[in-house]
PDB file of C-alpha atoms in Angstrom:
ATOM      1  CA  MET A 210      -9.109 -26.836  -6.330  1.00 94.00           C
ATOM      2  CA  TRP A 211      -8.455 -23.195  -7.178  1.00 96.00           C
ATOM      3  CA  ALA A 212      -5.795 -20.722  -6.012  1.00 95.00           C
ATOM      4  CA  GLU A 213      -6.792 -17.076  -5.719  1.00 94.00           C
ATOM      5  CA  LEU A 214      -4.365 -14.675  -7.332  1.00 94.00           C
ATOM      6  CA  ALA A 215      -3.240 -11.375  -5.863  1.00 92.00           C
ATOM      7  CA  GLU A 216      -4.262  -8.108  -7.486  1.00 91.00           C
ATOM      8  CA  THR A 217      -0.864  -7.504  -9.079  1.00 90.00           C
ATOM      9  CA  GLY A 218       0.525  -7.287 -12.576  1.00 91.00           C
ATOM     10  CA  TRP A 219       2.853 -10.173 -11.724  1.00 89.00           C
ATOM     11  CA  ASP A 220      -0.054 -12.502 -10.909  1.00 92.00           C
ATOM     12  CA  ALA A 221      -2.013 -11.199 -13.910  1.00 94.00           C
ATOM     13  CA  ILE A 222       0.837 -12.314 -16.211  1.00 93.00           C
ATOM     14  CA  ILE A 223       0.845 -15.688 -14.472  1.00 93.00           C
ATOM     15  CA  ALA A 224      -2.909 -15.956 -15.067  1.00 94.00           C
ATOM     16  CA  TRP A 225      -2.545 -15.038 -18.743  1.00 94.00           C
ATOM     17  CA  SER A 226       0.266 -17.575 -19.127  1.00 94.00           C
ATOM     18  CA  ALA A 227      -1.820 -20.388 -17.636  1.00 93.00           C
ATOM     19  CA  GLY A 228      -4.396 -20.046 -20.400  1.00 92.00           C
ATOM     20  CA  ALA A 229      -8.175 -19.739 -20.264  1.00 93.00           C
ATOM     21  CA  GLN A 230      -8.578 -23.462 -19.546  1.00 94.00           C
ATOM     22  CA  ASN A 231      -6.770 -22.986 -16.213  1.00 95.00           C
ATOM     23  CA  LEU A 232      -8.269 -19.636 -15.263  1.00 93.00           C
ATOM     24  CA  GLY A 233     -11.412 -18.876 -13.289  1.00 93.00           C
ATOM     25  CA  ARG A 234     -13.052 -15.718 -12.048  1.00 93.00           C
ATOM     26  CA  LEU A 235     -15.806 -14.636  -9.706  1.00 91.00           C
ATOM     27  CA  LEU A 236     -17.558 -11.304  -9.487  1.00 89.00           C
ATOM     28  CA  SER A 237     -15.905  -9.210  -6.841  1.00 84.00           C
ATOM     29  CA  SER A 238     -17.123  -6.626  -4.389  1.00 83.00           C
ATOM     30  CA  ASP A 239     -15.074  -4.194  -2.363  1.00 84.00           C
ATOM     31  CA  ALA A 240     -17.941  -3.614   0.085  1.00 85.00           C
ATOM     32  CA  GLY A 241     -16.590  -3.669   3.624  1.00 83.00           C
ATOM     33  CA  ARG A 242     -12.989  -3.856   2.424  1.00 86.00           C
ATOM     34  CA  THR A 243     -10.412  -1.711   4.185  1.00 89.00           C
ATOM     35  CA  VAL A 244      -6.844  -0.608   3.606  1.00 85.00           C
ATOM     36  CA  SER A 245      -4.136  -0.026   6.181  1.00 88.00           C
ATOM     37  CA  VAL A 246      -2.756   3.498   6.236  1.00 87.00           C
ATOM     38  CA  VAL A 247       0.416   4.710   7.921  1.00 90.00           C
ATOM     39  CA  CYS A 248       1.000   8.424   8.436  1.00 88.00           C
ATOM     40  CA  THR A 249       4.339   9.550   9.808  1.00 91.00           C
ATOM     41  CA  ARG A 250       4.482  12.921  11.519  1.00 86.00           C
ATOM     42  CA  GLY A 251       7.501  14.093  13.451  1.00 87.00           C
ATOM     43  CA  GLY A 252       8.996  10.625  13.305  1.00 86.00           C
ATOM     44  CA  VAL A 253       5.907   9.034  14.872  1.00 89.00           C
ATOM     45  CA  ALA A 254       3.973   6.513  12.781  1.00 87.00           C
ATOM     46  CA  GLU A 255       0.216   6.466  13.169  1.00 89.00           C
ATOM     47  CA  ARG A 256      -1.550   3.408  11.771  1.00 91.00           C
ATOM     48  CA  PHE A 257      -5.244   3.157  11.008  1.00 87.00           C
ATOM     49  CA  GLU A 258      -7.763   1.516   8.680  1.00 90.00           C
ATOM     50  CA  GLU A 259      -9.771   3.308   6.000  1.00 89.00           C
ATOM     51  CA  SER A 260     -12.490   2.113   3.666  1.00 90.00           C
ATOM     52  CA  PHE A 261     -11.328   0.818   0.304  1.00 87.00           C
ATOM     53  CA  THR A 262     -12.791   3.399  -2.071  1.00 87.00           C
ATOM     54  CA  GLU A 263     -13.779   3.424  -5.714  1.00 86.00           C
ATOM     55  CA  LYS A 264     -10.638   5.489  -6.331  1.00 89.00           C
ATOM     56  CA  ASP A 265      -8.553   2.748  -4.666  1.00 87.00           C
ATOM     57  CA  ARG A 266     -10.206   0.143  -6.934  1.00 86.00           C
ATOM     58  CA  GLN A 267      -9.453   2.230 -10.013  1.00 88.00           C
ATOM     59  CA  MET A 268      -5.810   2.645  -8.976  1.00 89.00           C
ATOM     60  CA  VAL A 269      -5.374  -1.115  -8.476  1.00 89.00           C
ATOM     61  CA  ASP A 270      -7.032  -1.949 -11.797  1.00 90.00           C
ATOM     62  CA  ASP A 271      -5.055   0.743 -13.640  1.00 92.00           C
ATOM     63  CA  ASP A 272      -1.748  -0.488 -12.189  1.00 93.00           C
ATOM     64  CA  VAL A 273      -2.454  -4.102 -13.167  1.00 93.00           C
ATOM     65  CA  ASN A 274      -3.608  -3.168 -16.662  1.00 94.00           C
ATOM     66  CA  GLU A 275      -0.593  -0.881 -17.218  1.00 94.00           C
ATOM     67  CA  TYR A 276       1.672  -3.790 -16.295  1.00 92.00           C
ATOM     68  CA  LEU A 277      -0.211  -6.079 -18.685  1.00 94.00           C
ATOM     69  CA  ALA A 278       0.004  -3.480 -21.467  1.00 95.00           C
ATOM     70  CA  ALA A 279       3.772  -3.247 -20.930  1.00 93.00           C
ATOM     71  CA  ALA A 280       3.879  -7.042 -21.360  1.00 92.00           C
ATOM     72  CA  GLU A 281       1.799  -6.730 -24.546  1.00 93.00           C
ATOM     73  CA  ILE A 282      -1.131  -8.551 -22.934  1.00 94.00           C
ATOM     74  CA  PRO A 283      -4.693  -7.216 -23.212  1.00 93.00           C
ATOM     75  CA  SER A 284      -6.262  -5.579 -20.168  1.00 92.00           C
ATOM     76  CA  ARG A 285      -8.257  -7.909 -17.964  1.00 89.00           C
ATOM     77  CA  PRO A 286     -11.954  -7.305 -17.361  1.00 88.00           C
ATOM     78  CA  GLN A 287     -12.533  -5.396 -14.137  1.00 85.00           C
ATOM     79  CA  GLY A 288     -14.707  -6.392 -11.229  1.00 84.00           C
ATOM     80  CA  TYR A 289     -13.468  -9.949 -10.709  1.00 87.00           C
ATOM     81  CA  ARG A 290     -11.388 -12.069  -8.370  1.00 90.00           C
ATOM     82  CA  TRP A 291      -9.085 -14.297 -10.415  1.00 93.00           C
ATOM     83  CA  PHE A 292      -8.159 -17.935  -9.768  1.00 95.00           C
ATOM     84  CA  LEU A 293      -5.784 -20.543 -11.187  1.00 94.00           C
ATOM     85  CA  ARG A 294      -6.714 -24.199 -11.402  1.00 95.00           C
ATOM     86  CA  VAL A 295      -4.373 -26.120  -9.127  1.00 95.00           C
ATOM     87  CA  PRO A 296      -2.895 -29.217 -10.823  1.00 93.00           C
ATOM     88  CA  SER A 297      -3.904 -32.526  -9.248  1.00 90.00           C
ATOM     89  CA  ALA A 298      -0.334 -33.138  -8.027  1.00 90.00           C
ATOM     90  CA  TYR A 299      -0.894 -30.407  -5.430  1.00 92.00           C
ATOM     91  CA  HIS A 300      -2.912 -30.736  -2.234  1.00 92.00           C
ATOM     92  CA  SER A 301      -2.590 -27.065  -1.330  1.00 93.00           C
ATOM     93  CA  ALA A 302      -3.362 -23.929  -3.339  1.00 93.00           C
ATOM     94  CA  ASP A 303      -0.781 -21.998  -1.297  1.00 93.00           C
ATOM     95  CA  ALA A 304       1.941 -24.550  -2.047  1.00 93.00           C
ATOM     96  CA  PHE A 305       1.113 -24.393  -5.746  1.00 93.00           C
ATOM     97  CA  LEU A 306       1.347 -20.586  -5.865  1.00 92.00           C
ATOM     98  CA  ARG A 307       4.585 -20.626  -3.846  1.00 93.00           C
ATOM     99  CA  ASP A 308       6.095 -23.095  -6.325  1.00 92.00           C
ATOM    100  CA  VAL A 309       4.930 -21.075  -9.346  1.00 92.00           C
ATOM    101  CA  HIS A 310       6.338 -17.836  -7.948  1.00 90.00           C
ATOM    102  CA  ALA A 311       9.610 -19.507  -6.936  1.00 90.00           C
ATOM    103  CA  ALA A 312       9.998 -21.116 -10.369  1.00 90.00           C
ATOM    104  CA  VAL A 313       9.493 -17.770 -12.118  1.00 86.00           C
ATOM    105  CA  VAL A 314      11.999 -16.027  -9.838  1.00 86.00           C
ATOM    106  CA  THR A 315      14.522 -18.815 -10.420  1.00 85.00           C
ATOM    107  CA  ALA A 316      14.012 -18.733 -14.196  1.00 84.00           C
ATOM    108  CA  GLU A 317      14.441 -14.975 -14.435  1.00 78.00           C
ATOM    109  CA  SER A 318      17.370 -15.016 -11.938  1.00 77.00           C
ATOM    110  CA  GLY A 319      17.963 -11.284 -11.862  1.00 66.00           C
ATOM    111  CA  GLY A 320      17.300 -11.027 -15.554  1.00 63.00           C
ATOM    112  CA  PRO A 321      14.572  -9.046 -17.201  1.00 62.00           C
ATOM    113  CA  GLY A 322      12.734  -6.535 -15.123  1.00 75.00           C
ATOM    114  CA  HIS A 323      10.493  -5.176 -17.850  1.00 86.00           C
ATOM    115  CA  PRO A 324       7.149  -6.980 -18.226  1.00 88.00           C
ATOM    116  CA  ALA A 325       7.675  -7.553 -21.973  1.00 88.00           C
ATOM    117  CA  GLN A 326      10.912  -9.407 -21.216  1.00 85.00           C
ATOM    118  CA  LEU A 327       9.373 -11.246 -18.272  1.00 87.00           C
ATOM    119  CA  ARG A 328       6.334 -12.485 -20.195  1.00 90.00           C
ATOM    120  CA  PRO A 329       8.009 -15.299 -22.217  1.00 91.00           C
ATOM    121  CA  ILE A 330       9.793 -16.536 -19.099  1.00 89.00           C
ATOM    122  CA  VAL A 331       6.539 -16.663 -17.139  1.00 90.00           C
ATOM    123  CA  GLU A 332       4.725 -18.365 -20.029  1.00 93.00           C
ATOM    124  CA  THR A 333       7.355 -21.115 -20.227  1.00 92.00           C
ATOM    125  CA  VAL A 334       7.474 -21.670 -16.479  1.00 91.00           C
ATOM    126  CA  VAL A 335       3.718 -21.667 -15.909  1.00 93.00           C
ATOM    127  CA  GLN A 336       2.999 -24.042 -18.789  1.00 92.00           C
ATOM    128  CA  ARG A 337       5.346 -26.614 -17.210  1.00 92.00           C
ATOM    129  CA  PHE A 338       2.955 -26.869 -14.264  1.00 91.00           C
ATOM    130  CA  TYR A 339       0.114 -27.892 -16.577  1.00 90.00           C
ATOM    131  CA  THR A 340       1.879 -30.446 -18.785  1.00 84.00           C
TER     132      THR A 340
END
């Protein structure tokens, strides 16, 4: 079973920390994808959907790779959805990701906010799930 990771620097560090043997990827496409937009004018919020553009894709990829660079981790290849192998002790990908995220938050407990300081904490926590 595999758990799909979010398109965030946080999840990218988790993926890196899990190691290549626990990481999977599939080619991705943004075709048909939308984003929710909220415009506030005169105190009135207007909500609508827009197409996810190439510029949106570039912004997401740049943000993730900037976060990885700050953690001294190489940029990830673009154009993929990323997945973590779920250990056999878990029967739910969602439960596994919730536990990983909770364990990282607990381990950092208000500590380092900078990705370079967070990286060793994430590495230690994530590796415990695979031993």
